[in-house]
mmCIF file of C-alpha atoms and ligand atoms in Angstrom:
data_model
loop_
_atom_site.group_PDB
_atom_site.id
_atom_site.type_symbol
_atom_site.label_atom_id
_atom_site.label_comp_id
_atom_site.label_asym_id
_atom_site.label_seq_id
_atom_site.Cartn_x
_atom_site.Cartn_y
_atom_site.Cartn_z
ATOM 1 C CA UNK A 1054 14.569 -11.412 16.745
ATOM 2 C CA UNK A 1055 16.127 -9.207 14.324
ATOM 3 C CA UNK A 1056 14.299 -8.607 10.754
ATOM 4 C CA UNK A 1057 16.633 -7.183 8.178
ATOM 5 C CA UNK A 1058 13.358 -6.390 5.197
ATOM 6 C CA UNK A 1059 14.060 -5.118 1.522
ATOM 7 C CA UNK A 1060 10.936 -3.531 -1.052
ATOM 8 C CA UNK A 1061 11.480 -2.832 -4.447
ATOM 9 C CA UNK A 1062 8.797 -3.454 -6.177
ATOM 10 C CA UNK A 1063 8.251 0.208 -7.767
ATOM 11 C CA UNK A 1064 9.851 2.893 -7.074
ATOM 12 C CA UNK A 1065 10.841 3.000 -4.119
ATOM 13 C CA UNK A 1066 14.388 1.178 -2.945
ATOM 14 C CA UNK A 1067 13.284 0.460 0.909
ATOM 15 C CA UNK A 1068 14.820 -1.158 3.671
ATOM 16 C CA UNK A 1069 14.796 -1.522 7.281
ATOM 17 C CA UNK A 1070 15.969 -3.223 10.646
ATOM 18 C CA UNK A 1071 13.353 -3.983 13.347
ATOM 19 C CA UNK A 1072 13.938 -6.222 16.307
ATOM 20 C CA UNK A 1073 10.861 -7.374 17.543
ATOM 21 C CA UNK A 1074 10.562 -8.737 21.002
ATOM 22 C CA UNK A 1075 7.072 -10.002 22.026
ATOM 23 C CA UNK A 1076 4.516 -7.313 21.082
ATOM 24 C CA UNK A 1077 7.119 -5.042 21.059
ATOM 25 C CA UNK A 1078 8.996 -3.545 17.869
ATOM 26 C CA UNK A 1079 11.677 -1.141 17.491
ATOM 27 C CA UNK A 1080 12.741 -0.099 14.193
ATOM 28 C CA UNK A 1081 16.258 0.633 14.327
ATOM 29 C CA UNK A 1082 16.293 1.386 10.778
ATOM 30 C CA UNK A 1083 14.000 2.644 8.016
ATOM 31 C CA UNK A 1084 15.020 3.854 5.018
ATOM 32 C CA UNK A 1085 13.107 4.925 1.786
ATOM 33 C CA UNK A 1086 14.916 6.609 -1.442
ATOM 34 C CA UNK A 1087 12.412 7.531 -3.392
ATOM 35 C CA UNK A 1088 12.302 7.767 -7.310
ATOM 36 C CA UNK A 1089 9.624 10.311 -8.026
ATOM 37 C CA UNK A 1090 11.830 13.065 -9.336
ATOM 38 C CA UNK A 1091 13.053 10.375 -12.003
ATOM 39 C CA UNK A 1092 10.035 9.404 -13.432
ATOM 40 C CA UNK A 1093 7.665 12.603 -12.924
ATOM 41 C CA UNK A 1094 9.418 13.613 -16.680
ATOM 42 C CA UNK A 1095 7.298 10.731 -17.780
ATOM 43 C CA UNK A 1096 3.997 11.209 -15.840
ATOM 44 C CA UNK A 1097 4.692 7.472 -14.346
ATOM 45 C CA UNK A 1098 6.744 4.816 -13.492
ATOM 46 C CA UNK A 1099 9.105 3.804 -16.296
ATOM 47 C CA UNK A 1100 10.311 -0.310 -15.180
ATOM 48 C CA UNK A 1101 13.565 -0.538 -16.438
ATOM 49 C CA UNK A 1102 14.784 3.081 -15.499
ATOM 50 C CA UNK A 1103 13.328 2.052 -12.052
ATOM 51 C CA UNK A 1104 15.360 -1.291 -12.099
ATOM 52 C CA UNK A 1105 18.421 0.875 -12.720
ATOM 53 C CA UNK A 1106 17.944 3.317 -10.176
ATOM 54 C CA UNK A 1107 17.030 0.467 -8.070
ATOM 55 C CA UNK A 1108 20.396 -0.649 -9.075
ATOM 56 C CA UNK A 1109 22.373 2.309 -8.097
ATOM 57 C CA UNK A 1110 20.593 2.708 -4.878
ATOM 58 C CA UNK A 1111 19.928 -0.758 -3.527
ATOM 59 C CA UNK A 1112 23.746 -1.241 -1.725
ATOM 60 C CA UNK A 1113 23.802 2.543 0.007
ATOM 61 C CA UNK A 1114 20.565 1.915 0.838
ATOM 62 C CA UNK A 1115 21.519 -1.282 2.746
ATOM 63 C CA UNK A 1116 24.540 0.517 3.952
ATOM 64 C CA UNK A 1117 22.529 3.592 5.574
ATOM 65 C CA UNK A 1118 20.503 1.044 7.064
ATOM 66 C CA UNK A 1119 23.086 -0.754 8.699
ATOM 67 C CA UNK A 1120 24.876 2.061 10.001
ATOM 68 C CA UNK A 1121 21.671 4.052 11.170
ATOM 69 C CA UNK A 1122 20.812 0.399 13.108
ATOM 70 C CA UNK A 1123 24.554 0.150 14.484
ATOM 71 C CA UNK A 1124 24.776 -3.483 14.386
ATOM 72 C CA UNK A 1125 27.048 -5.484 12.347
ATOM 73 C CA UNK A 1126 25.475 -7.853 9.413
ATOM 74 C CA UNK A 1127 25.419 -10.986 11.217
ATOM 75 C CA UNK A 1128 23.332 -9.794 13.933
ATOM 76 C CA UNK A 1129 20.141 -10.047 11.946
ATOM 77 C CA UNK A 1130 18.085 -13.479 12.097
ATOM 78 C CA UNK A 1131 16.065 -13.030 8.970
ATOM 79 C CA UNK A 1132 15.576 -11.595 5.657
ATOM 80 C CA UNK A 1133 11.879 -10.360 4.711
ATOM 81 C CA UNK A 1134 11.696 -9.652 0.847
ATOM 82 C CA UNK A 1135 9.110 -8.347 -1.132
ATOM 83 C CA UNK A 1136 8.850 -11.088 -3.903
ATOM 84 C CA UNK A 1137 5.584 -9.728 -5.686
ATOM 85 C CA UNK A 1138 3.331 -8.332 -7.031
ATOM 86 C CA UNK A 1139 5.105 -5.648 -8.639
ATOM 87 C CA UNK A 1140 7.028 -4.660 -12.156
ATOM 88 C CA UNK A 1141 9.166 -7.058 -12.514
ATOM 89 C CA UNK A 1142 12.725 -5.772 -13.911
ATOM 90 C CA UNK A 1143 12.308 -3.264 -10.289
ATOM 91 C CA UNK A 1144 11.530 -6.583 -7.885
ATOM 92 C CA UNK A 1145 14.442 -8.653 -9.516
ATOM 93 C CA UNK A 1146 17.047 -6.232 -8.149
ATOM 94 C CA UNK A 1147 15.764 -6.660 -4.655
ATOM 95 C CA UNK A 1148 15.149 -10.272 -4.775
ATOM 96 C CA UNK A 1149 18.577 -10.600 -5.992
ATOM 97 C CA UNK A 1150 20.129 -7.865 -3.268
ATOM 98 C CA UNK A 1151 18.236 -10.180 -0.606
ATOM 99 C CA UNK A 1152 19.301 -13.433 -1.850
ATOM 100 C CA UNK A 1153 23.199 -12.299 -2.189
ATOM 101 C CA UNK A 1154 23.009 -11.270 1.638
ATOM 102 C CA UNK A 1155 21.041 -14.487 2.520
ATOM 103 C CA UNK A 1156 24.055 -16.358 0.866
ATOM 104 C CA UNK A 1157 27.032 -14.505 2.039
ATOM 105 C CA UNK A 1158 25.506 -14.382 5.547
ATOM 106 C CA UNK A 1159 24.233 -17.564 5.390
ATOM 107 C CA UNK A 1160 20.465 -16.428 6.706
ATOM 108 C CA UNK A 1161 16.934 -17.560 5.759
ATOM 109 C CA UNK A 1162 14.690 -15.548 3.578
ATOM 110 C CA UNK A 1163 11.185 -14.725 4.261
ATOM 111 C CA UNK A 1164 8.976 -14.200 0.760
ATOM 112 C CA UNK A 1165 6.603 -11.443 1.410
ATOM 113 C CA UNK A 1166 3.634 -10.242 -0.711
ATOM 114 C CA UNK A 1167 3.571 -6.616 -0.976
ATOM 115 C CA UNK A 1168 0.103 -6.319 -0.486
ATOM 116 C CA UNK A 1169 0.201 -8.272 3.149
ATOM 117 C CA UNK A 1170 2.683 -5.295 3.628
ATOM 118 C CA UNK A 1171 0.377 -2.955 3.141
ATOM 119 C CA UNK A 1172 -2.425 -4.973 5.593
ATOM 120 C CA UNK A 1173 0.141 -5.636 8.425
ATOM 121 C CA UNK A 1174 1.443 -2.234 8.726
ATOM 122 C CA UNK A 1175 -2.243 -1.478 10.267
ATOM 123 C CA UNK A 1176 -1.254 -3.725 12.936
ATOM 124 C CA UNK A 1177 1.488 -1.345 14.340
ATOM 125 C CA UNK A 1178 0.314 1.563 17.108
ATOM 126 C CA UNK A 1179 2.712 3.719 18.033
ATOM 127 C CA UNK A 1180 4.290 3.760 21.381
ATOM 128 C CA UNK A 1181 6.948 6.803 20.972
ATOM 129 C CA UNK A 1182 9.789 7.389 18.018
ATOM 130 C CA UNK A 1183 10.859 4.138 16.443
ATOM 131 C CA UNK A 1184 8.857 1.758 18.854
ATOM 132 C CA UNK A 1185 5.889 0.789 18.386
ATOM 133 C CA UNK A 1186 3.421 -2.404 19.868
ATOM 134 C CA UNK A 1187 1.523 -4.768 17.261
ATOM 135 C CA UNK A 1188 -1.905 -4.977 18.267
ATOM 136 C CA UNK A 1189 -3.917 -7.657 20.027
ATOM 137 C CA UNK A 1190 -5.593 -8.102 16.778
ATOM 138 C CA UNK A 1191 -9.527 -9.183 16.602
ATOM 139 C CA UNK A 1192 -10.495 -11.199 13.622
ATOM 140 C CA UNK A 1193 -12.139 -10.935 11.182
ATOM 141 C CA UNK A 1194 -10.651 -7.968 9.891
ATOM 142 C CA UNK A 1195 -11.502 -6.560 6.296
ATOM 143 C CA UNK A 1196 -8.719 -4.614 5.171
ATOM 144 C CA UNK A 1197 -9.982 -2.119 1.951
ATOM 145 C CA UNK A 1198 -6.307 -2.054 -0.589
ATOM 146 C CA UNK A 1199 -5.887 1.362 -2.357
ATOM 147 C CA UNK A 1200 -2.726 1.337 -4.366
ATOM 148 C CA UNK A 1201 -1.659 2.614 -7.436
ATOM 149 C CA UNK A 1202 -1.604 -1.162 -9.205
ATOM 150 C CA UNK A 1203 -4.247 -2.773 -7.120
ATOM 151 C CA UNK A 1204 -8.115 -2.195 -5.361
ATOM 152 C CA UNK A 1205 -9.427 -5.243 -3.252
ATOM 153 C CA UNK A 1206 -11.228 -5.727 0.062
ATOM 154 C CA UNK A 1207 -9.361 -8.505 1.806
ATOM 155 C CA UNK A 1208 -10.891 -10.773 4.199
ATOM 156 C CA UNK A 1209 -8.689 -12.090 7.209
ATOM 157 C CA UNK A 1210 -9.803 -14.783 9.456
ATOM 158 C CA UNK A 1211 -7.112 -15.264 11.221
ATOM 159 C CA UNK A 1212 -3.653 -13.983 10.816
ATOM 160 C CA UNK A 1213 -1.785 -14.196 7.313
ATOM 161 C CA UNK A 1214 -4.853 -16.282 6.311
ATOM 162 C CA UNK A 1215 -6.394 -13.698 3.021
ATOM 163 C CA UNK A 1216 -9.731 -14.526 0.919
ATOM 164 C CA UNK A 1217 -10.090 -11.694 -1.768
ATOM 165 C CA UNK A 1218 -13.846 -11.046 -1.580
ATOM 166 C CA UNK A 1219 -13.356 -7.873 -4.421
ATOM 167 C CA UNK A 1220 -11.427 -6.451 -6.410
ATOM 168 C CA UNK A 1221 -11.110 -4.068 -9.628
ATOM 169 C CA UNK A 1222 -11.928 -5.297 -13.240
ATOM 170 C CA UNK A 1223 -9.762 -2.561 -14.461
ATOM 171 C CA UNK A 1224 -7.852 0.212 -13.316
ATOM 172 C CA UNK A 1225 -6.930 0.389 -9.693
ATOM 173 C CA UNK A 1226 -8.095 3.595 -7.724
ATOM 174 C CA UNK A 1227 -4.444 5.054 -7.177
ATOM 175 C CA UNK A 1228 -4.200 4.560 -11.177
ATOM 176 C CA UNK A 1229 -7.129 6.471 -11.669
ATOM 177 C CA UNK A 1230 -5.686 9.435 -9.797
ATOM 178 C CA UNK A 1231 -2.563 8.904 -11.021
ATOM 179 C CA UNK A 1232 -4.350 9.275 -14.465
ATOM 180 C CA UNK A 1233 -6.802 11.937 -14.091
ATOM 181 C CA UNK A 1234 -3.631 14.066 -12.529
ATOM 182 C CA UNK A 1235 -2.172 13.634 -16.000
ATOM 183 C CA UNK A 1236 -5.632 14.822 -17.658
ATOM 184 C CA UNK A 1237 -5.202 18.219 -15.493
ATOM 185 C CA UNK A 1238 -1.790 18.038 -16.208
ATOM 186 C CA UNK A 1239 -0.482 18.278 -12.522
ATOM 187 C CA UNK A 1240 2.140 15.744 -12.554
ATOM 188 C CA UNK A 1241 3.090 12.074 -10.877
ATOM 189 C CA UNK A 1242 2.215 10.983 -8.439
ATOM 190 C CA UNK A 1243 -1.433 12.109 -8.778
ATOM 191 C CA UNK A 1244 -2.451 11.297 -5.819
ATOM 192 C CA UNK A 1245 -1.350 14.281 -3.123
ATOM 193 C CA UNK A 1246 -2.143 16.971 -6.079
ATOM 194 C CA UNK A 1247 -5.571 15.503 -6.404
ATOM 195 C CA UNK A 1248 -6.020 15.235 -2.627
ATOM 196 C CA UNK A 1249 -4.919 18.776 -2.257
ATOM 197 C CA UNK A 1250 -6.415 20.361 -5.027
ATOM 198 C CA UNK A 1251 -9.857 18.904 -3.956
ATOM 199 C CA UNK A 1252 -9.784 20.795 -0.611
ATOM 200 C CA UNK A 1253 -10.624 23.386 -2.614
ATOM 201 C CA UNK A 1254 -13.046 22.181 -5.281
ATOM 202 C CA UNK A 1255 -16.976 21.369 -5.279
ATOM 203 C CA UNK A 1256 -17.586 18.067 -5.383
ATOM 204 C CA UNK A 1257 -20.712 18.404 -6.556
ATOM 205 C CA UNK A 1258 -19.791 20.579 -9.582
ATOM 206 C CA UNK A 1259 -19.748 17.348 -11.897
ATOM 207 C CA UNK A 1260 -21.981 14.101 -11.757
ATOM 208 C CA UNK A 1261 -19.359 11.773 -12.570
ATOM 209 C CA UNK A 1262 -20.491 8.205 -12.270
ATOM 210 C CA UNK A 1263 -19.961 5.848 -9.911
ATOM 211 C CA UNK A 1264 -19.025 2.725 -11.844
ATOM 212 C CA UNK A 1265 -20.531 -1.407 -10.073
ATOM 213 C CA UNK A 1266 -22.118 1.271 -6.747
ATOM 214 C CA UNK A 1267 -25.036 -1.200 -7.066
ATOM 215 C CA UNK A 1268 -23.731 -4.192 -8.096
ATOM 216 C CA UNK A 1269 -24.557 -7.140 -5.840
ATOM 217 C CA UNK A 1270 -20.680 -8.452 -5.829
ATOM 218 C CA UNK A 1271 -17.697 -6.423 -3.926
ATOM 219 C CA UNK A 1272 -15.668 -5.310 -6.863
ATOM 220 C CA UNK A 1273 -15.034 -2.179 -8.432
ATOM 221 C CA UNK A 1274 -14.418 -0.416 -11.666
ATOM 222 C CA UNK A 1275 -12.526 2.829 -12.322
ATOM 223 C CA UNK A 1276 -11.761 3.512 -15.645
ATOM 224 C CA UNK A 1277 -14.977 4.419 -16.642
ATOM 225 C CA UNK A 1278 -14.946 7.330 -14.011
ATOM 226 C CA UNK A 1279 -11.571 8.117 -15.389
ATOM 227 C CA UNK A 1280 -12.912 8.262 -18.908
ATOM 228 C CA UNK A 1281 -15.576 10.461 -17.848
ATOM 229 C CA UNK A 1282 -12.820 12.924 -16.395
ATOM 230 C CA UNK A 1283 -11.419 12.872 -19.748
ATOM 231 C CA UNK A 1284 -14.784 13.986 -21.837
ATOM 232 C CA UNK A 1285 -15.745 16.390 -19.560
ATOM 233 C CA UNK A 1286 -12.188 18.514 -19.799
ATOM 234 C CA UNK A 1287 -12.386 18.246 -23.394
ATOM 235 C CA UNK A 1288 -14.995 20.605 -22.774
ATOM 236 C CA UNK A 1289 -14.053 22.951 -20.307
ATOM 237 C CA UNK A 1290 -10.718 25.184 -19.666
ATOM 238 C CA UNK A 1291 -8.092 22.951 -17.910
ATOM 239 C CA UNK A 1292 -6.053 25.416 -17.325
ATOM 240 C CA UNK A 1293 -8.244 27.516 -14.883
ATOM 241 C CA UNK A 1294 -8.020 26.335 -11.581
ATOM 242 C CA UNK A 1295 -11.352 26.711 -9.771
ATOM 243 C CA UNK A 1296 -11.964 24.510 -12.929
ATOM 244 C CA UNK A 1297 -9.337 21.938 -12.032
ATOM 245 C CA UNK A 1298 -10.063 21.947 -8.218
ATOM 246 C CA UNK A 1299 -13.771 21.393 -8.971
ATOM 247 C CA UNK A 1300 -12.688 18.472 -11.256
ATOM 248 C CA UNK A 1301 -10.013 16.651 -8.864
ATOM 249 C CA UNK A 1302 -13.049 17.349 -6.009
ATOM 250 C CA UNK A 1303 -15.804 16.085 -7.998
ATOM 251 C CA UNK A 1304 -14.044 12.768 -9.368
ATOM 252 C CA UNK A 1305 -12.348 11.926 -5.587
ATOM 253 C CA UNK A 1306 -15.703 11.607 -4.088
ATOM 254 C CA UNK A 1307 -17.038 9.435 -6.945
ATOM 255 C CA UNK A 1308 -14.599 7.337 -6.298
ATOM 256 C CA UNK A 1309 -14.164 7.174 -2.430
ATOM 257 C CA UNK A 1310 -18.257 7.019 -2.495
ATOM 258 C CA UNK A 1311 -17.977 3.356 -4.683
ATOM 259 C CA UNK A 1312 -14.534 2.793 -1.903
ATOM 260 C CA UNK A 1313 -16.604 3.374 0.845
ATOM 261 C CA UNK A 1314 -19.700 2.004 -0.366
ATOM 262 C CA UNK A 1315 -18.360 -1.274 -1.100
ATOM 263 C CA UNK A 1316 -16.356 -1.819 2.284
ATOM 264 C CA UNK A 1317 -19.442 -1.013 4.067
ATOM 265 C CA UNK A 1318 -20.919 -3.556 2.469
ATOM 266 C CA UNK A 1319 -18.673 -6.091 2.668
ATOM 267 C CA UNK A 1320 -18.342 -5.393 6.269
ATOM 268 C CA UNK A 1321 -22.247 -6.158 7.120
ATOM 269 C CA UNK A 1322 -22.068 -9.446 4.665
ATOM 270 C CA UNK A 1323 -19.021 -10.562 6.581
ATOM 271 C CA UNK A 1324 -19.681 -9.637 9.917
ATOM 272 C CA UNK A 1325 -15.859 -7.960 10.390
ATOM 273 C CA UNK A 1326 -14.747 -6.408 13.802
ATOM 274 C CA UNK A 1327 -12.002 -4.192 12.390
ATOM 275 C CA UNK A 1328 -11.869 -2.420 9.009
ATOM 276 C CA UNK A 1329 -8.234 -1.306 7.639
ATOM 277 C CA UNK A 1330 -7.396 0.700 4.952
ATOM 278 C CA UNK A 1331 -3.638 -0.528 2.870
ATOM 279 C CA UNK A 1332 -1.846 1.283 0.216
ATOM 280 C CA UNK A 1333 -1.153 4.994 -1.100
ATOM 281 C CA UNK A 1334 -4.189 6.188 -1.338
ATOM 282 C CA UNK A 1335 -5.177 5.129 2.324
ATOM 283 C CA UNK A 1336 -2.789 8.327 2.866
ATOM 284 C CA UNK A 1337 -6.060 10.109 1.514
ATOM 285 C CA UNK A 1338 -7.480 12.003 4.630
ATOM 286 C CA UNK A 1339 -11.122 12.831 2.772
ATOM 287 C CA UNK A 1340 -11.020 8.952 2.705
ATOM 288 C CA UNK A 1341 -9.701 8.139 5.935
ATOM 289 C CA UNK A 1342 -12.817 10.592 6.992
ATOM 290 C CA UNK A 1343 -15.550 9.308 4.906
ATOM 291 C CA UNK A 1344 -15.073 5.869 5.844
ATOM 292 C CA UNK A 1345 -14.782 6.732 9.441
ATOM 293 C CA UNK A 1346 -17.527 8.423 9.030
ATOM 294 C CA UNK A 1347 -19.810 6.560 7.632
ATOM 295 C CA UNK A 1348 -19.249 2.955 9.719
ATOM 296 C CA UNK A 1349 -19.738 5.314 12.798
ATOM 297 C CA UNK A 1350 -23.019 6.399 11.322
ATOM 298 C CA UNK A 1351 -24.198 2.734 9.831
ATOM 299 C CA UNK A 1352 -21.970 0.431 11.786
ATOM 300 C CA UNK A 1353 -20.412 1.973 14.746
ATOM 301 C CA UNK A 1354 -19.451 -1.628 16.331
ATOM 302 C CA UNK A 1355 -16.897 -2.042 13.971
ATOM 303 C CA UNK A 1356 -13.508 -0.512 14.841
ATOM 304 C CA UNK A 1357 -11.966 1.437 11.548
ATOM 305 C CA UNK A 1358 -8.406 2.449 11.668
ATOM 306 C CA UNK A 1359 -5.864 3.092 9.415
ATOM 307 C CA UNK A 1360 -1.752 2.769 8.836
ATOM 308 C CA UNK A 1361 0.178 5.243 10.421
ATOM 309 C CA UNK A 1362 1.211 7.865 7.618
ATOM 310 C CA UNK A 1363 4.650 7.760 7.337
ATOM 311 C CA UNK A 1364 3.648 4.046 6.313
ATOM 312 C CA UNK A 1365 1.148 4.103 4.093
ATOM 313 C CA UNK A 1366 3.362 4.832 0.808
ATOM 314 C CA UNK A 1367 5.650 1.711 -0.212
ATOM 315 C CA UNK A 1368 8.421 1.033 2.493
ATOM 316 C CA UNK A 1369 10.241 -2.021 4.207
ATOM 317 C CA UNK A 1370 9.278 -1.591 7.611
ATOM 318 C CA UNK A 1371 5.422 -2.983 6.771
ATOM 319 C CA UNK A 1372 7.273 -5.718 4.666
ATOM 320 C CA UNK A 1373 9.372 -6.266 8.152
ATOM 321 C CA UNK A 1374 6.158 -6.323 10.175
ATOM 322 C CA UNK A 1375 4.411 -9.181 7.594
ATOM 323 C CA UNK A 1376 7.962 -10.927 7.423
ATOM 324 C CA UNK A 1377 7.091 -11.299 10.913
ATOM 325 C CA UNK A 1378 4.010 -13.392 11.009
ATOM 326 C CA UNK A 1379 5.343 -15.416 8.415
ATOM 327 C CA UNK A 1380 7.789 -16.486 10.656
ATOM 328 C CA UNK A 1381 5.922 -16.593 13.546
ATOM 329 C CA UNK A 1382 3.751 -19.203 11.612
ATOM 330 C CA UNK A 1383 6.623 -21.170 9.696
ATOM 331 C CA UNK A 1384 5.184 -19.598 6.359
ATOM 332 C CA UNK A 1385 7.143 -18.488 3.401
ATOM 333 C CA UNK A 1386 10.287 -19.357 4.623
ATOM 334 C CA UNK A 1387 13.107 -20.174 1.537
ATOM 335 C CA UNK A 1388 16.763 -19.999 0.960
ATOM 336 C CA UNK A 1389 18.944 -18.282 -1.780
ATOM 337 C CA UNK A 1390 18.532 -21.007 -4.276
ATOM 338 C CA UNK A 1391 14.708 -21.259 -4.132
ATOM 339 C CA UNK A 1392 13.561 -17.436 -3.850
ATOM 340 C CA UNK A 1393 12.320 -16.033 -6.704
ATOM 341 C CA UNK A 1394 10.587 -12.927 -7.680
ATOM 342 C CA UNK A 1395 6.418 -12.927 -8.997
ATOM 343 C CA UNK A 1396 5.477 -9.942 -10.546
ATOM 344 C CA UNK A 1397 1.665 -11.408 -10.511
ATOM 345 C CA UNK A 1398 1.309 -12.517 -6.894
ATOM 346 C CA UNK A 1399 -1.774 -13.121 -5.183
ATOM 347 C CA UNK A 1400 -2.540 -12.857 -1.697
ATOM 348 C CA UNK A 1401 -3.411 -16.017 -0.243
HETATM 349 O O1 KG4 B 1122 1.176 1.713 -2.257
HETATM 350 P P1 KG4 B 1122 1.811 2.667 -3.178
HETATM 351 O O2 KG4 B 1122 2.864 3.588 -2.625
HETATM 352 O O3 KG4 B 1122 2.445 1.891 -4.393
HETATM 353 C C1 KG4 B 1122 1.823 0.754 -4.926
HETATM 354 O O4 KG4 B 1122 1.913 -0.316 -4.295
HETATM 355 O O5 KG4 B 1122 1.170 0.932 -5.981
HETATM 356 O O6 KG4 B 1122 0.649 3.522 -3.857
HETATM 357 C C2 KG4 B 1122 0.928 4.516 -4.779
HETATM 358 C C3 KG4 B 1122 -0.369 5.151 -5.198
HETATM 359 C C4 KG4 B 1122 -0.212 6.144 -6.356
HETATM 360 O O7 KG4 B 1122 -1.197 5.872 -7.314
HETATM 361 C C5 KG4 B 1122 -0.433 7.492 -5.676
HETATM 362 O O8 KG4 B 1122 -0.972 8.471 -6.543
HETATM 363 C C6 KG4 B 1122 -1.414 7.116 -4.589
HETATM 364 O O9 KG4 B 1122 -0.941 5.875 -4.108
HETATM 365 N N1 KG4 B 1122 -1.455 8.089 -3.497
HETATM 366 C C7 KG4 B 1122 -2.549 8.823 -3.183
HETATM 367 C C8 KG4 B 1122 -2.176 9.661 -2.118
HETATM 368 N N2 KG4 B 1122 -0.861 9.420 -1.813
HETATM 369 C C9 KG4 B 1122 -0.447 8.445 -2.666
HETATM 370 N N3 KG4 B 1122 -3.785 8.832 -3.717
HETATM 371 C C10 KG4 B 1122 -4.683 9.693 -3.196
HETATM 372 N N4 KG4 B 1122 -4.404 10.544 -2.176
HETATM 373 C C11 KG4 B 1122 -3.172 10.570 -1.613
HETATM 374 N N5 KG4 B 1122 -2.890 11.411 -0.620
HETATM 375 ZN ZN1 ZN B 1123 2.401 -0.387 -2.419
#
């Protein structure tokens, strides 16, 4: 089966090919353009210049992918299209892409939540370049979501089945990194330069809070830590950078401490067998390593693994890879007339 999948729903214009035989995938194309450089003049993601862009890049995007796959249009079986959650002027100019395509070509569409994007692309080990094997997967899984517009720990009992068991009240963690970057003035995305400058940092050079560590329920709360971040650099000089590094270190490990925390948590209540991380921030190696490394210390039966990293930013191939199941399971599968883009999508 061949899985033509499209992802705009920020700001990245995505798409791939995959042909998926069995266990077995092969992506025969995967292509990202990203939007950073247009929106870093801003410190974030502006919607409608992201639409436009979107606009601009959406066909050569489709074209690259086409040509990088080598097979002609008709050959694919299905379209998998983000339809949500997302901004909404930058989904529309997918949805729309994938429904013209669906039309002219006269294939079905598969509706995808970005979010089981992010979850499903933990399902793919890699065999070798461009082929890779979905795993024998053992429920239940809890998959921990750490993107820049949402925080949850998601509860699978079976495949493409989700129950949300927490989630933020406020900001989600990649905000919050995305914001305190902007307090230090480093520039967007936050993320990377927090990552990086907290290599160097003490982590224990400010007691930053850790907002809901004890509360009984799974969710989480960032902005408070964010505010925090903001009071204390009113005080000190943000321009020094043994300052900044000791900033960016002490506010990631409040927040991968409530991340880690939480998931641990969750995955005692729950009794999980495999423990995922989804999103940006899960490119966050201090995370990837405290999390490791504390189920191996407090529950070392449960399996933790992440996405592989050149899929843990936005891209179509994990959109592909959930497109997949749906089909496999007769699920969110529309037509041209019916699709339509949800900006407020939940994972169900
Ligand atoms: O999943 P994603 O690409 O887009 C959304 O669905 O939101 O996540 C983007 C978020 C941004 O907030 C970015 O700063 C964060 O992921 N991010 C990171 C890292 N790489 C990306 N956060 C922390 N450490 C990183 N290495
Ligand atoms: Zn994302």
């Amino acid at each position: 089966m061949i899985i033509l999948s499209i992802e705009t729903s920020c700001d990245e214009t995505a798409a791939s090919i995959v042909r998926v035989k069995g266990r077995k995938v092969e992506v025969l194309a995967d292509v990202v353009s990203s939007q950073i450089k247009l929106h870093q003049k801003f410190g974030g993601v502006v919607p409608q210049l992201a639409a436009r862009a979107h606009l601009q890049n959406m066909v050569p995007v489709l074209e690259k992918a086409f040509k990088k796959a080598g097979i002609a249009k008709k050959k694919i079986d299905y379209i998998a299209i983000t339809k949500g959650p997302g901004l909404i002027p930058a989904l529309m100019i997918g949805v729309n892409a994938a429904k013209a395509l669906s039309y002219t070509l006269d294939k079905p569409l598969v509706e995808v939540n970005h979010l089981e994007g992010h979850i499903y692309a933990n399902w793919l080990e890699k065999e070798k370049a461009d082929l890779y094997t979905l795993k024998k997967m053992e429920f239940p899984v809890l998959c921990l979501i750490v993107s820049g517009g949402h925080t949850q720990l998601v509860l699978m009992k079976k495949d493409m089945r989700f129950q949300i068991v927490g989630e933020t009240v406020d900001d989600a963690v990649g905000e919050a990194f995305d914001k305190v970057a902007k307090i230090l003035e480093l520039g967007y995305p936050g993320g990377p330069m927090i990552e990086n400058l907290a290599v160097v940092g003490n982590g224990e050079a400010f007691a930053f809070p850790r907002p809901m560590m004890g509360s009984k329920d799974f969710n989480f709360s960032f902005s408070g830590l964010k505010t925090a971040v903001l009071y204390e650099t009113q005080k000190g000089d943000k321009t020094d950078k043994k300052y900044q590094a000791d900033i960016a270190a002490s506010f990631q490990v409040a927040a991968l401490d409530v991340l880690v925390l939480k998931a641990l948590k969750a995955a005692k209540k729950y009794g999980v067998k495999n423990v995922f991380l989804g999103g940006g921030v899960s490119a966050n190696k201090a995370l990837r390593k405290a999390l490791w490394e504390k189920f191996k210390k407090e529950l070392p039966e449960v399996n933790v693994d992440f996405p592989p990293f050149k899929f843990t930013t936005d891209n179509a191939l994990m959109i592909a890879i959930a497109g997949y199941y749906h089909i496999a399971q007769g699920k969110g599968i529309t037509d041209c007339k019916h699709l339509k883009a949800d900006m407020n999508l939940r994972l169900k």
